[in-house]
Amino acid sequence: MRMATERRTAPTWVQFRGIIAYSLGPVLGLASGPILARVMGPEGRGEFATIMQPLTVAGALAGLGVPAATTYFIASRRNSPTAAYRRGLCVVSVPSLAVFAFMVWYSGVVSETQPIARYILVLAWTQVVAQAVVSVRRGYWQGLAGWAVLDRERSVFAVLRFAAIAVLALIGVSAASLFAAGALAAFVVAAALLWSPVPNVPARAPARGAGPTSESDGLRPFLLYSLATSAGTICIAANSRLDQMLMPGQVSSREIGLYAVAVTVAEVPLILATLAGRDALQMSGAGASARDIARHSALHLGLMAGLALLLGTCGAWYVPIVFGRGFEAAVPVVTVLSIASVLNGVAVVIGAVINGRGRPTLGSAIPIAGLLVTLVGFASMWGHVDAWVSGLIGLASQGVSAAVALVVLATPRRTRVRQKDKGVPA
C-alpha cells in the first residue's frame, strides 16, 4: 500500500498542475469558440460539431472499457503494467475496427441531411481507431499514477488545437472540414507524447505490478472487467454527446450550432470532475479509503460547483459578447446544462470509486440509468427536439445518474467482498 499512501499524501501542487493542464482544454476551447462562431456562423459551427462530436461516442464504443481495465489491473497489481497494456491493445483492436465500419455506414446517413461530403466524414472518423489505441495508453499511465505524462499530453493537445484554429482563421479559412482537420492533427501530435520518455515518472512505478501474482489472472478476468465497465464508459460518453449525434437527423445546422456553443460553455466545469475521477479510480484501485478519496476530490469538486454557478448565471452577459448576438438563443441552454454538469461530475467521481473497488457492473449502472433517460427523452420528443429540449433532456439524464450513483455508493460493502472472492466483477 506504499503507493496508495504516497498518492493520498501527494502535495497540493500536483493537483493544481493537473487542474491547469486539464483546464487548458476548456479554457482554450472557450477562446476558440468565438473564433469558430464568428468565422463560420451558426450553420458552419453546426457542421463542425457534426464532424467532431460523433468521435466521442464512437471512441467510447471502440474502447469497450479496455482503458479502465488497464488502469484497474495495473493499479491493483493484478497484472504487471506491460502485460496489462499489451492485453489492452490486443482486446481493443476488434471493437475499434467494428465501430469504424459502422461509422463508415453512418457517414452516408449524415451526409444526406447535412451539407458535408461523405468522404470528409469518413476521413475524419478514421481517427476512432487511433483514439482507441491512445485511450489504452492513457489507461496504462493512469494505472501507474503517471499524472505528469497525462498532464503534458493534455496540455499540448489543448495548445495545438487552439493554435490550429487560430491560424486557420487568420488566413481566412471558413470551411468546417479544414478546422476539423486541424483539431484532429493536434490530437495525433499530442498523443505521440504518451510514447516518449518521461523522466518525471518515478522509477519505481513500472515495477508496481511485479510479483508472483502479476500474471496469474490471465486474459479472461481482463475481458470480464472490460466488458463489465464498458457499458458505463460508453454510456458516459453517450450521455455527453449522443444528443449532438442524434440532432443532425432532425434539426438544422443552426440549431446544432447553438447547442454546441452551450455545451462548450457548460462543460468547462466538467474538466475538474474528470480530474477527480481520474485520481479516484487509481486511488480506489490501490486501496485508498473513501474518506481519503473524498478529501482528495474536495478541491476539484468545490471548484467545479463554483465555476458552474458562475457560468450558468452570467450567460446573458458573456454569450452575446464572446460568441456574437447570433448565439443569444443559447443562453437558457447554458444555464440548464451548467446545472447538469454538476450532477454529471458527482456521478463521474462516484462511478470511478465503484470501478476502482472492483465493481464495474454496479459502476456501469450509473451512466446506464442516465442514458435510458436520454433515449426515452429523444424518442418521445422526436421531431420536436431543439437546443432547449435537448438541454432539458440532458438535465434529467444527469439528475438520474447522480441519484443512482448515491444509491450504488451506499450499497453494503459486504456485496463487493463476496463477489470479489469469487473472482467475478460485481
Coordinates of C-alpha atoms in Angstrom, one line a residue:
M1 CA 0.0 0.0 0.0
R2 CA 3.0 2.3 -0.2
M3 CA 1.9 3.9 -3.5
A4 CA -1.6 4.4 -2.2
T5 CA -0.2 6.2 0.9
E6 CA 2.0 8.3 -1.3
R7 CA -0.9 9.2 -3.5
R8 CA -3.1 10.2 -0.6
T9 CA -0.4 12.5 0.8
A10 CA 0.6 14.0 -2.6
P11 CA 1.5 17.7 -2.4
T12 CA -1.2 20.1 -3.5
W13 CA 0.9 21.4 -6.3
V14 CA 0.4 18.2 -8.1
Q15 CA -3.4 18.7 -8.0
F16 CA -3.0 22.3 -9.2
R17 CA -0.7 21.2 -12.0
G18 CA -3.4 18.8 -13.1
I19 CA -6.1 21.4 -12.8
I20 CA -4.1 23.8 -15.0
A21 CA -3.3 21.1 -17.6
Y22 CA -6.8 19.8 -17.8
S23 CA -8.3 23.3 -17.7
L24 CA -6.3 24.4 -20.8
G25 CA -8.7 22.4 -23.0
P26 CA -11.9 24.0 -22.0
V27 CA -10.4 27.5 -21.4
L28 CA -8.8 27.5 -24.9
G29 CA -12.0 25.9 -26.1
L30 CA -13.9 28.9 -24.9
A31 CA -11.2 31.1 -26.5
S32 CA -11.5 29.3 -29.8
G33 CA -15.3 29.1 -29.6
P34 CA -15.8 32.8 -30.6
I35 CA -13.4 32.3 -33.4
L36 CA -15.3 29.4 -34.8
A37 CA -18.6 31.1 -34.2
R38 CA -17.7 34.3 -35.9
V39 CA -15.8 32.8 -38.8
M40 CA -18.3 30.1 -39.6
G41 CA -21.6 31.3 -38.1
P42 CA -24.2 29.1 -36.6
E43 CA -24.5 26.9 -39.7
G44 CA -20.8 26.3 -40.1
R45 CA -20.4 25.8 -36.3
G46 CA -23.1 23.1 -36.6
E47 CA -21.2 21.4 -39.4
F48 CA -18.0 21.4 -37.3
A49 CA -19.9 19.8 -34.4
T50 CA -21.4 17.2 -36.8
I51 CA -17.9 16.1 -37.8
M52 CA -16.3 16.2 -34.4
Q53 CA -18.9 15.2 -31.8
P54 CA -19.6 11.6 -33.0
L55 CA -16.0 10.8 -32.4
T56 CA -16.5 11.0 -28.6
V57 CA -19.3 8.4 -28.6
A58 CA -17.5 6.3 -31.2
G59 CA -14.3 6.4 -29.3
A60 CA -16.0 5.1 -26.1
L61 CA -17.6 2.3 -28.1
A62 CA -14.3 1.4 -29.7
G63 CA -12.5 1.4 -26.3
L64 CA -15.1 -1.1 -24.9
G65 CA -14.0 -0.5 -21.3
V66 CA -10.4 -1.6 -22.0
P67 CA -8.7 1.7 -20.8
A68 CA -10.4 1.4 -17.4
A69 CA -9.5 -2.3 -17.2
T70 CA -5.9 -1.5 -18.0
T71 CA -5.8 1.1 -15.2
Y72 CA -7.5 -1.2 -12.7
F73 CA -5.3 -4.2 -13.3
I74 CA -2.2 -2.1 -13.0
A75 CA -3.3 -0.1 -10.0
S76 CA -4.5 -3.2 -8.1
R77 CA -1.3 -5.0 -9.1
R78 CA -3.2 -8.0 -10.5
N79 CA -1.1 -7.6 -13.7
S80 CA 2.3 -6.1 -14.5
P81 CA 2.0 -2.8 -16.4
T82 CA 3.4 -4.3 -19.5
A83 CA 1.1 -7.3 -19.5
A84 CA -2.0 -5.2 -18.9
Y85 CA -1.0 -2.7 -21.6
R86 CA -0.4 -5.5 -24.2
R87 CA -3.7 -7.2 -23.3
G88 CA -5.4 -3.9 -23.7
L89 CA -4.1 -3.3 -27.2
C90 CA -5.0 -6.8 -28.2
V91 CA -8.5 -6.6 -26.9
V92 CA -9.3 -3.1 -28.2
S93 CA -8.4 -3.9 -31.8
V94 CA -11.6 -5.8 -32.5
P95 CA -14.2 -3.3 -31.3
S96 CA -12.3 -0.3 -32.7
L97 CA -12.4 -1.7 -36.2
A98 CA -16.0 -2.7 -35.9
V99 CA -17.0 0.7 -34.8
F100 CA -15.1 2.3 -37.6
A101 CA -17.0 0.1 -40.0
F102 CA -20.3 1.4 -38.5
M103 CA -19.1 5.0 -38.8
V104 CA -18.5 4.5 -42.5
W105 CA -22.1 3.4 -42.9
Y106 CA -23.4 6.2 -40.6
S107 CA -21.5 8.8 -42.7
G108 CA -24.0 8.1 -45.5
V109 CA -26.9 8.9 -43.2
V110 CA -25.4 12.2 -42.0
S111 CA -24.3 13.4 -45.5
E112 CA -27.9 13.1 -46.7
T113 CA -29.1 15.6 -44.1
Q114 CA -26.1 17.9 -43.6
P115 CA -24.1 19.8 -46.3
I116 CA -21.0 17.7 -45.7
A117 CA -19.4 15.4 -48.3
R118 CA -19.4 11.7 -47.2
Y119 CA -15.7 11.3 -47.9
I120 CA -14.9 14.1 -45.4
L121 CA -16.8 12.4 -42.6
V122 CA -15.1 9.0 -43.4
L123 CA -11.6 10.6 -43.4
A124 CA -12.3 12.4 -40.1
W125 CA -13.8 9.3 -38.4
T126 CA -10.8 7.1 -39.2
Q127 CA -9.4 8.6 -36.1
V128 CA -11.7 6.4 -34.0
V129 CA -9.1 3.6 -34.3
A130 CA -6.3 5.9 -33.2
Q131 CA -8.4 7.1 -30.3
A132 CA -8.9 3.5 -29.0
V133 CA -5.1 2.9 -29.0
V134 CA -4.4 6.2 -27.3
S135 CA -7.0 5.6 -24.6
V136 CA -5.3 2.3 -23.7
R137 CA -2.0 4.1 -23.4
R138 CA -3.6 6.7 -21.1
G139 CA -5.0 3.9 -19.0
Y140 CA -1.5 2.5 -18.7
W141 CA -0.2 5.7 -17.3
Q142 CA -3.2 6.3 -15.1
G143 CA -2.7 2.9 -13.5
L144 CA 0.9 3.9 -12.7
A145 CA -0.3 7.3 -11.4
G146 CA 1.8 8.9 -14.1
W147 CA 0.0 12.2 -13.8
A148 CA 2.9 14.2 -15.3
V149 CA 2.6 12.2 -18.5
L150 CA -1.1 12.7 -18.8
D151 CA -0.9 16.4 -17.8
R152 CA 1.7 17.0 -20.5
E153 CA -0.3 15.3 -23.2
R154 CA -3.5 17.1 -22.3
S155 CA -1.8 20.5 -22.2
V156 CA 0.0 20.1 -25.6
F157 CA -3.2 18.9 -27.2
A158 CA -5.2 22.0 -25.9
V159 CA -2.5 24.4 -27.1
L160 CA -2.0 22.8 -30.5
R161 CA -5.8 22.6 -31.1
F162 CA -6.2 26.3 -30.3
A163 CA -3.2 27.2 -32.4
A164 CA -4.5 25.3 -35.4
I165 CA -7.9 27.0 -35.2
A166 CA -6.4 30.5 -34.7
V167 CA -4.0 30.1 -37.7
L168 CA -6.7 28.8 -40.0
A169 CA -9.0 31.7 -39.0
L170 CA -6.2 34.2 -39.5
I171 CA -5.5 33.0 -43.1
G172 CA -9.2 33.3 -43.9
V173 CA -10.3 29.7 -43.8
S174 CA -14.1 29.2 -43.2
A175 CA -14.6 25.6 -44.1
A176 CA -15.7 23.4 -41.2
S177 CA -13.8 20.4 -42.6
L178 CA -10.5 22.2 -42.5
F179 CA -11.0 23.3 -38.9
A180 CA -11.8 19.7 -38.1
A181 CA -8.6 18.5 -39.8
G182 CA -6.6 21.0 -37.7
A183 CA -8.1 19.7 -34.5
L184 CA -7.6 16.1 -35.4
A185 CA -4.0 16.7 -36.3
A186 CA -3.4 18.3 -32.9
F187 CA -4.7 15.2 -31.3
V188 CA -2.2 13.0 -33.2
V189 CA 0.8 15.1 -32.4
A190 CA -0.1 15.4 -28.7
A191 CA -0.9 11.7 -28.3
A192 CA 2.6 10.8 -29.6
L193 CA 3.9 12.2 -26.3
L194 CA 2.4 9.3 -24.4
W195 CA 5.1 7.1 -26.0
S196 CA 8.1 9.4 -25.4
P197 CA 10.5 9.0 -22.5
V198 CA 9.1 10.8 -19.4
P199 CA 11.8 11.4 -16.7
N200 CA 9.3 12.8 -14.2
V201 CA 7.6 9.4 -13.6
P202 CA 9.1 7.7 -10.6
A203 CA 11.4 4.8 -11.5
R204 CA 9.6 2.5 -9.1
A205 CA 6.3 2.9 -11.0
P206 CA 6.9 0.3 -13.7
A207 CA 7.7 -2.3 -11.1
R208 CA 4.4 -1.9 -9.3
G209 CA 2.9 -5.0 -11.0
A210 CA 5.9 -7.2 -10.3
G211 CA 5.3 -10.1 -8.0
P212 CA 4.1 -13.7 -8.1
T213 CA 0.5 -12.8 -8.8
S214 CA 1.2 -10.2 -11.5
E215 CA 0.5 -12.5 -14.4
S216 CA -1.8 -15.0 -12.7
D217 CA -5.1 -13.5 -13.7
G218 CA -4.7 -14.1 -17.4
L219 CA -6.9 -12.7 -20.2
R220 CA -10.3 -13.9 -19.0
P221 CA -10.6 -11.6 -15.9
F222 CA -9.3 -8.7 -18.0
L223 CA -12.0 -9.3 -20.6
L224 CA -14.7 -9.7 -17.9
Y225 CA -13.7 -6.4 -16.3
S226 CA -13.5 -4.6 -19.7
L227 CA -17.0 -5.8 -20.7
A228 CA -18.5 -5.0 -17.3
T229 CA -17.1 -1.5 -17.3
S230 CA -17.6 -0.9 -21.0
A231 CA -21.3 -0.2 -20.5
G232 CA -20.5 2.6 -18.1
T233 CA -17.7 4.0 -20.3
I234 CA -19.9 4.0 -23.4
C235 CA -22.9 5.4 -21.6
I236 CA -20.8 8.3 -20.0
A237 CA -19.7 9.3 -23.5
A238 CA -23.2 8.8 -24.9
N239 CA -24.8 10.9 -22.2
S240 CA -22.5 13.8 -23.1
R241 CA -22.5 13.5 -26.9
L242 CA -25.5 11.4 -28.0
D243 CA -27.7 14.4 -28.2
Q244 CA -25.4 16.1 -30.7
M245 CA -25.1 12.8 -32.6
L246 CA -28.9 12.4 -32.9
M247 CA -29.7 16.1 -33.6
P248 CA -28.3 16.2 -37.1
G249 CA -31.0 13.8 -38.3
Q250 CA -33.9 16.1 -37.4
V251 CA -32.8 19.8 -36.8
S252 CA -30.9 22.5 -38.8
S253 CA -27.2 23.1 -38.6
R254 CA -28.0 26.5 -37.0
E255 CA -29.8 24.7 -34.1
I256 CA -26.9 22.3 -33.7
G257 CA -24.5 25.3 -33.7
L258 CA -26.5 27.0 -30.8
Y259 CA -26.5 23.8 -28.8
A260 CA -22.8 23.2 -29.5
V261 CA -21.9 26.6 -28.1
A262 CA -24.0 26.0 -25.0
V263 CA -22.3 22.6 -24.5
T264 CA -18.8 24.2 -25.0
V265 CA -19.5 26.6 -22.1
A266 CA -21.4 24.3 -19.7
E267 CA -18.8 21.5 -20.0
V268 CA -16.0 23.7 -18.7
P269 CA -16.6 22.7 -15.1
L270 CA -16.6 19.0 -16.0
I271 CA -12.8 19.1 -16.6
L272 CA -12.4 19.2 -12.8
A273 CA -14.7 16.2 -12.4
T274 CA -12.6 14.4 -15.0
L275 CA -9.5 15.1 -12.9
A276 CA -11.2 14.0 -9.7
G277 CA -12.5 10.8 -11.4
R278 CA -9.0 10.1 -12.9
D279 CA -7.4 10.2 -9.4
A280 CA -10.3 8.4 -7.7
L281 CA -10.1 5.4 -10.0
Q282 CA -6.4 4.9 -9.4
M283 CA -6.7 5.6 -5.6
S284 CA -9.6 3.3 -5.2
G285 CA -7.9 0.5 -7.1
A286 CA -4.8 1.0 -5.0
G287 CA -6.9 0.5 -1.8
A288 CA -7.4 4.1 -0.6
S289 CA -10.3 4.7 1.7
A290 CA -13.5 6.5 0.7
R291 CA -12.6 9.3 3.2
D292 CA -9.1 9.8 1.7
I293 CA -10.6 9.9 -1.8
A294 CA -13.3 12.4 -0.7
R295 CA -10.7 14.6 0.9
H296 CA -8.5 14.5 -2.2
S297 CA -11.5 15.2 -4.5
A298 CA -12.9 18.1 -2.4
L299 CA -10.8 20.8 -4.2
H300 CA -11.8 19.6 -7.6
L301 CA -15.5 19.3 -6.9
G302 CA -15.7 22.6 -5.0
L303 CA -14.1 24.5 -7.9
M304 CA -16.4 22.6 -10.3
A305 CA -19.6 23.7 -8.5
G306 CA -18.4 27.3 -8.2
L307 CA -17.4 27.5 -11.8
A308 CA -20.7 26.0 -13.0
L309 CA -22.7 28.5 -10.9
L310 CA -20.7 31.4 -12.4
L311 CA -21.1 30.2 -16.0
G312 CA -24.8 29.3 -15.6
T313 CA -25.9 32.6 -14.0
C314 CA -23.9 35.0 -16.2
G315 CA -24.6 33.6 -19.6
A316 CA -26.8 36.5 -20.7
W317 CA -23.9 38.8 -20.2
Y318 CA -21.0 37.0 -21.8
V319 CA -22.5 34.8 -24.5
P320 CA -23.5 37.7 -26.9
I321 CA -20.2 39.4 -26.3
V322 CA -18.0 36.3 -26.7
F323 CA -19.8 34.4 -29.4
G324 CA -21.9 37.1 -31.0
R325 CA -25.6 38.1 -30.9
G326 CA -26.5 35.3 -33.3
F327 CA -26.0 32.9 -30.3
E328 CA -28.2 34.7 -27.7
A329 CA -30.7 31.9 -28.0
A330 CA -28.1 29.6 -26.4
V331 CA -28.2 31.4 -23.1
P332 CA -31.1 29.5 -21.4
V333 CA -29.5 26.2 -22.6
V334 CA -26.2 27.2 -21.0
T335 CA -28.0 27.6 -17.6
V336 CA -29.7 24.3 -17.8
L337 CA -26.5 22.4 -18.9
S338 CA -24.4 24.1 -16.2
I339 CA -26.7 22.5 -13.6
A340 CA -26.5 19.2 -15.4
S341 CA -22.6 19.4 -15.4
V342 CA -22.5 19.5 -11.6
L343 CA -24.8 16.4 -11.4
N344 CA -22.7 14.7 -14.0
G345 CA -19.5 15.4 -12.0
V346 CA -20.9 13.8 -8.9
A347 CA -21.8 10.7 -10.9
V348 CA -18.4 10.5 -12.6
V349 CA -16.4 10.6 -9.4
I350 CA -18.7 8.1 -7.6
G351 CA -18.6 5.8 -10.6
A352 CA -14.7 5.9 -10.6
V353 CA -14.7 4.9 -6.9
I354 CA -17.0 2.0 -7.5
N355 CA -15.0 0.8 -10.5
G356 CA -11.8 1.0 -8.5
R357 CA -13.3 -1.2 -5.9
G358 CA -13.6 -3.9 -8.5
R359 CA -17.4 -3.5 -9.0
P360 CA -17.6 -2.3 -12.7
T361 CA -21.1 -3.8 -13.2
L362 CA -22.5 -1.7 -10.4
G363 CA -20.5 1.3 -11.6
S364 CA -21.9 0.9 -15.1
A365 CA -25.4 1.1 -13.7
I366 CA -24.9 4.8 -13.0
P367 CA -24.4 6.1 -16.6
I368 CA -26.8 3.4 -18.0
A369 CA -29.6 4.9 -16.0
G370 CA -28.9 8.3 -17.4
L371 CA -28.6 7.0 -21.0
L372 CA -32.0 5.4 -20.7
V373 CA -33.5 8.8 -19.8
T374 CA -31.7 10.4 -22.8
L375 CA -33.0 7.7 -25.2
V376 CA -36.6 7.9 -23.8
G377 CA -36.5 11.7 -24.0
F378 CA -35.3 11.8 -27.6
A379 CA -37.7 9.1 -28.7
S380 CA -40.7 10.8 -27.1
M381 CA -39.8 14.2 -28.5
W382 CA -38.6 13.1 -31.9
G383 CA -39.4 15.7 -34.5
H384 CA -39.8 18.4 -31.8
V385 CA -36.3 18.5 -30.5
D386 CA -34.3 21.8 -30.5
A387 CA -31.5 23.1 -28.4
W388 CA -33.7 23.9 -25.4
V389 CA -35.4 20.5 -25.4
S390 CA -32.0 18.7 -25.7
G391 CA -30.8 20.7 -22.7
L392 CA -33.8 19.6 -20.6
I393 CA -33.3 16.0 -21.6
G394 CA -29.6 16.3 -20.6
L395 CA -30.5 17.8 -17.2
A396 CA -33.0 14.9 -16.5
S397 CA -30.4 12.4 -17.6
Q398 CA -27.6 13.7 -15.3
G399 CA -30.0 14.0 -12.4
V400 CA -31.0 10.4 -12.6
S401 CA -27.3 9.4 -13.0
A402 CA -26.4 11.3 -9.8
A403 CA -29.2 9.8 -7.8
V404 CA -28.3 6.2 -8.9
A405 CA -24.7 6.9 -8.1
L406 CA -25.5 7.8 -4.5
V407 CA -27.6 4.7 -4.1
V408 CA -24.8 2.5 -5.6
L409 CA -22.3 4.1 -3.3
A410 CA -24.5 3.2 -0.3
T411 CA -24.6 -0.5 -1.3
P412 CA -23.2 -2.6 1.6
R413 CA -19.6 -3.3 1.1
R414 CA -20.0 -7.0 2.0
T415 CA -21.5 -7.5 -1.5
R416 CA -18.3 -6.3 -3.0
V417 CA -16.1 -8.6 -0.9
R418 CA -18.3 -11.7 -1.6
Q419 CA -18.2 -11.2 -5.3
K420 CA -14.5 -10.3 -5.4
D421 CA -13.7 -13.6 -3.6
K422 CA -15.4 -15.4 -6.5
G423 CA -13.2 -13.6 -9.0
V424 CA -16.3 -12.2 -10.8
P425 CA -16.7 -8.4 -11.4
A426 CA -19.6 -7.1 -9.3

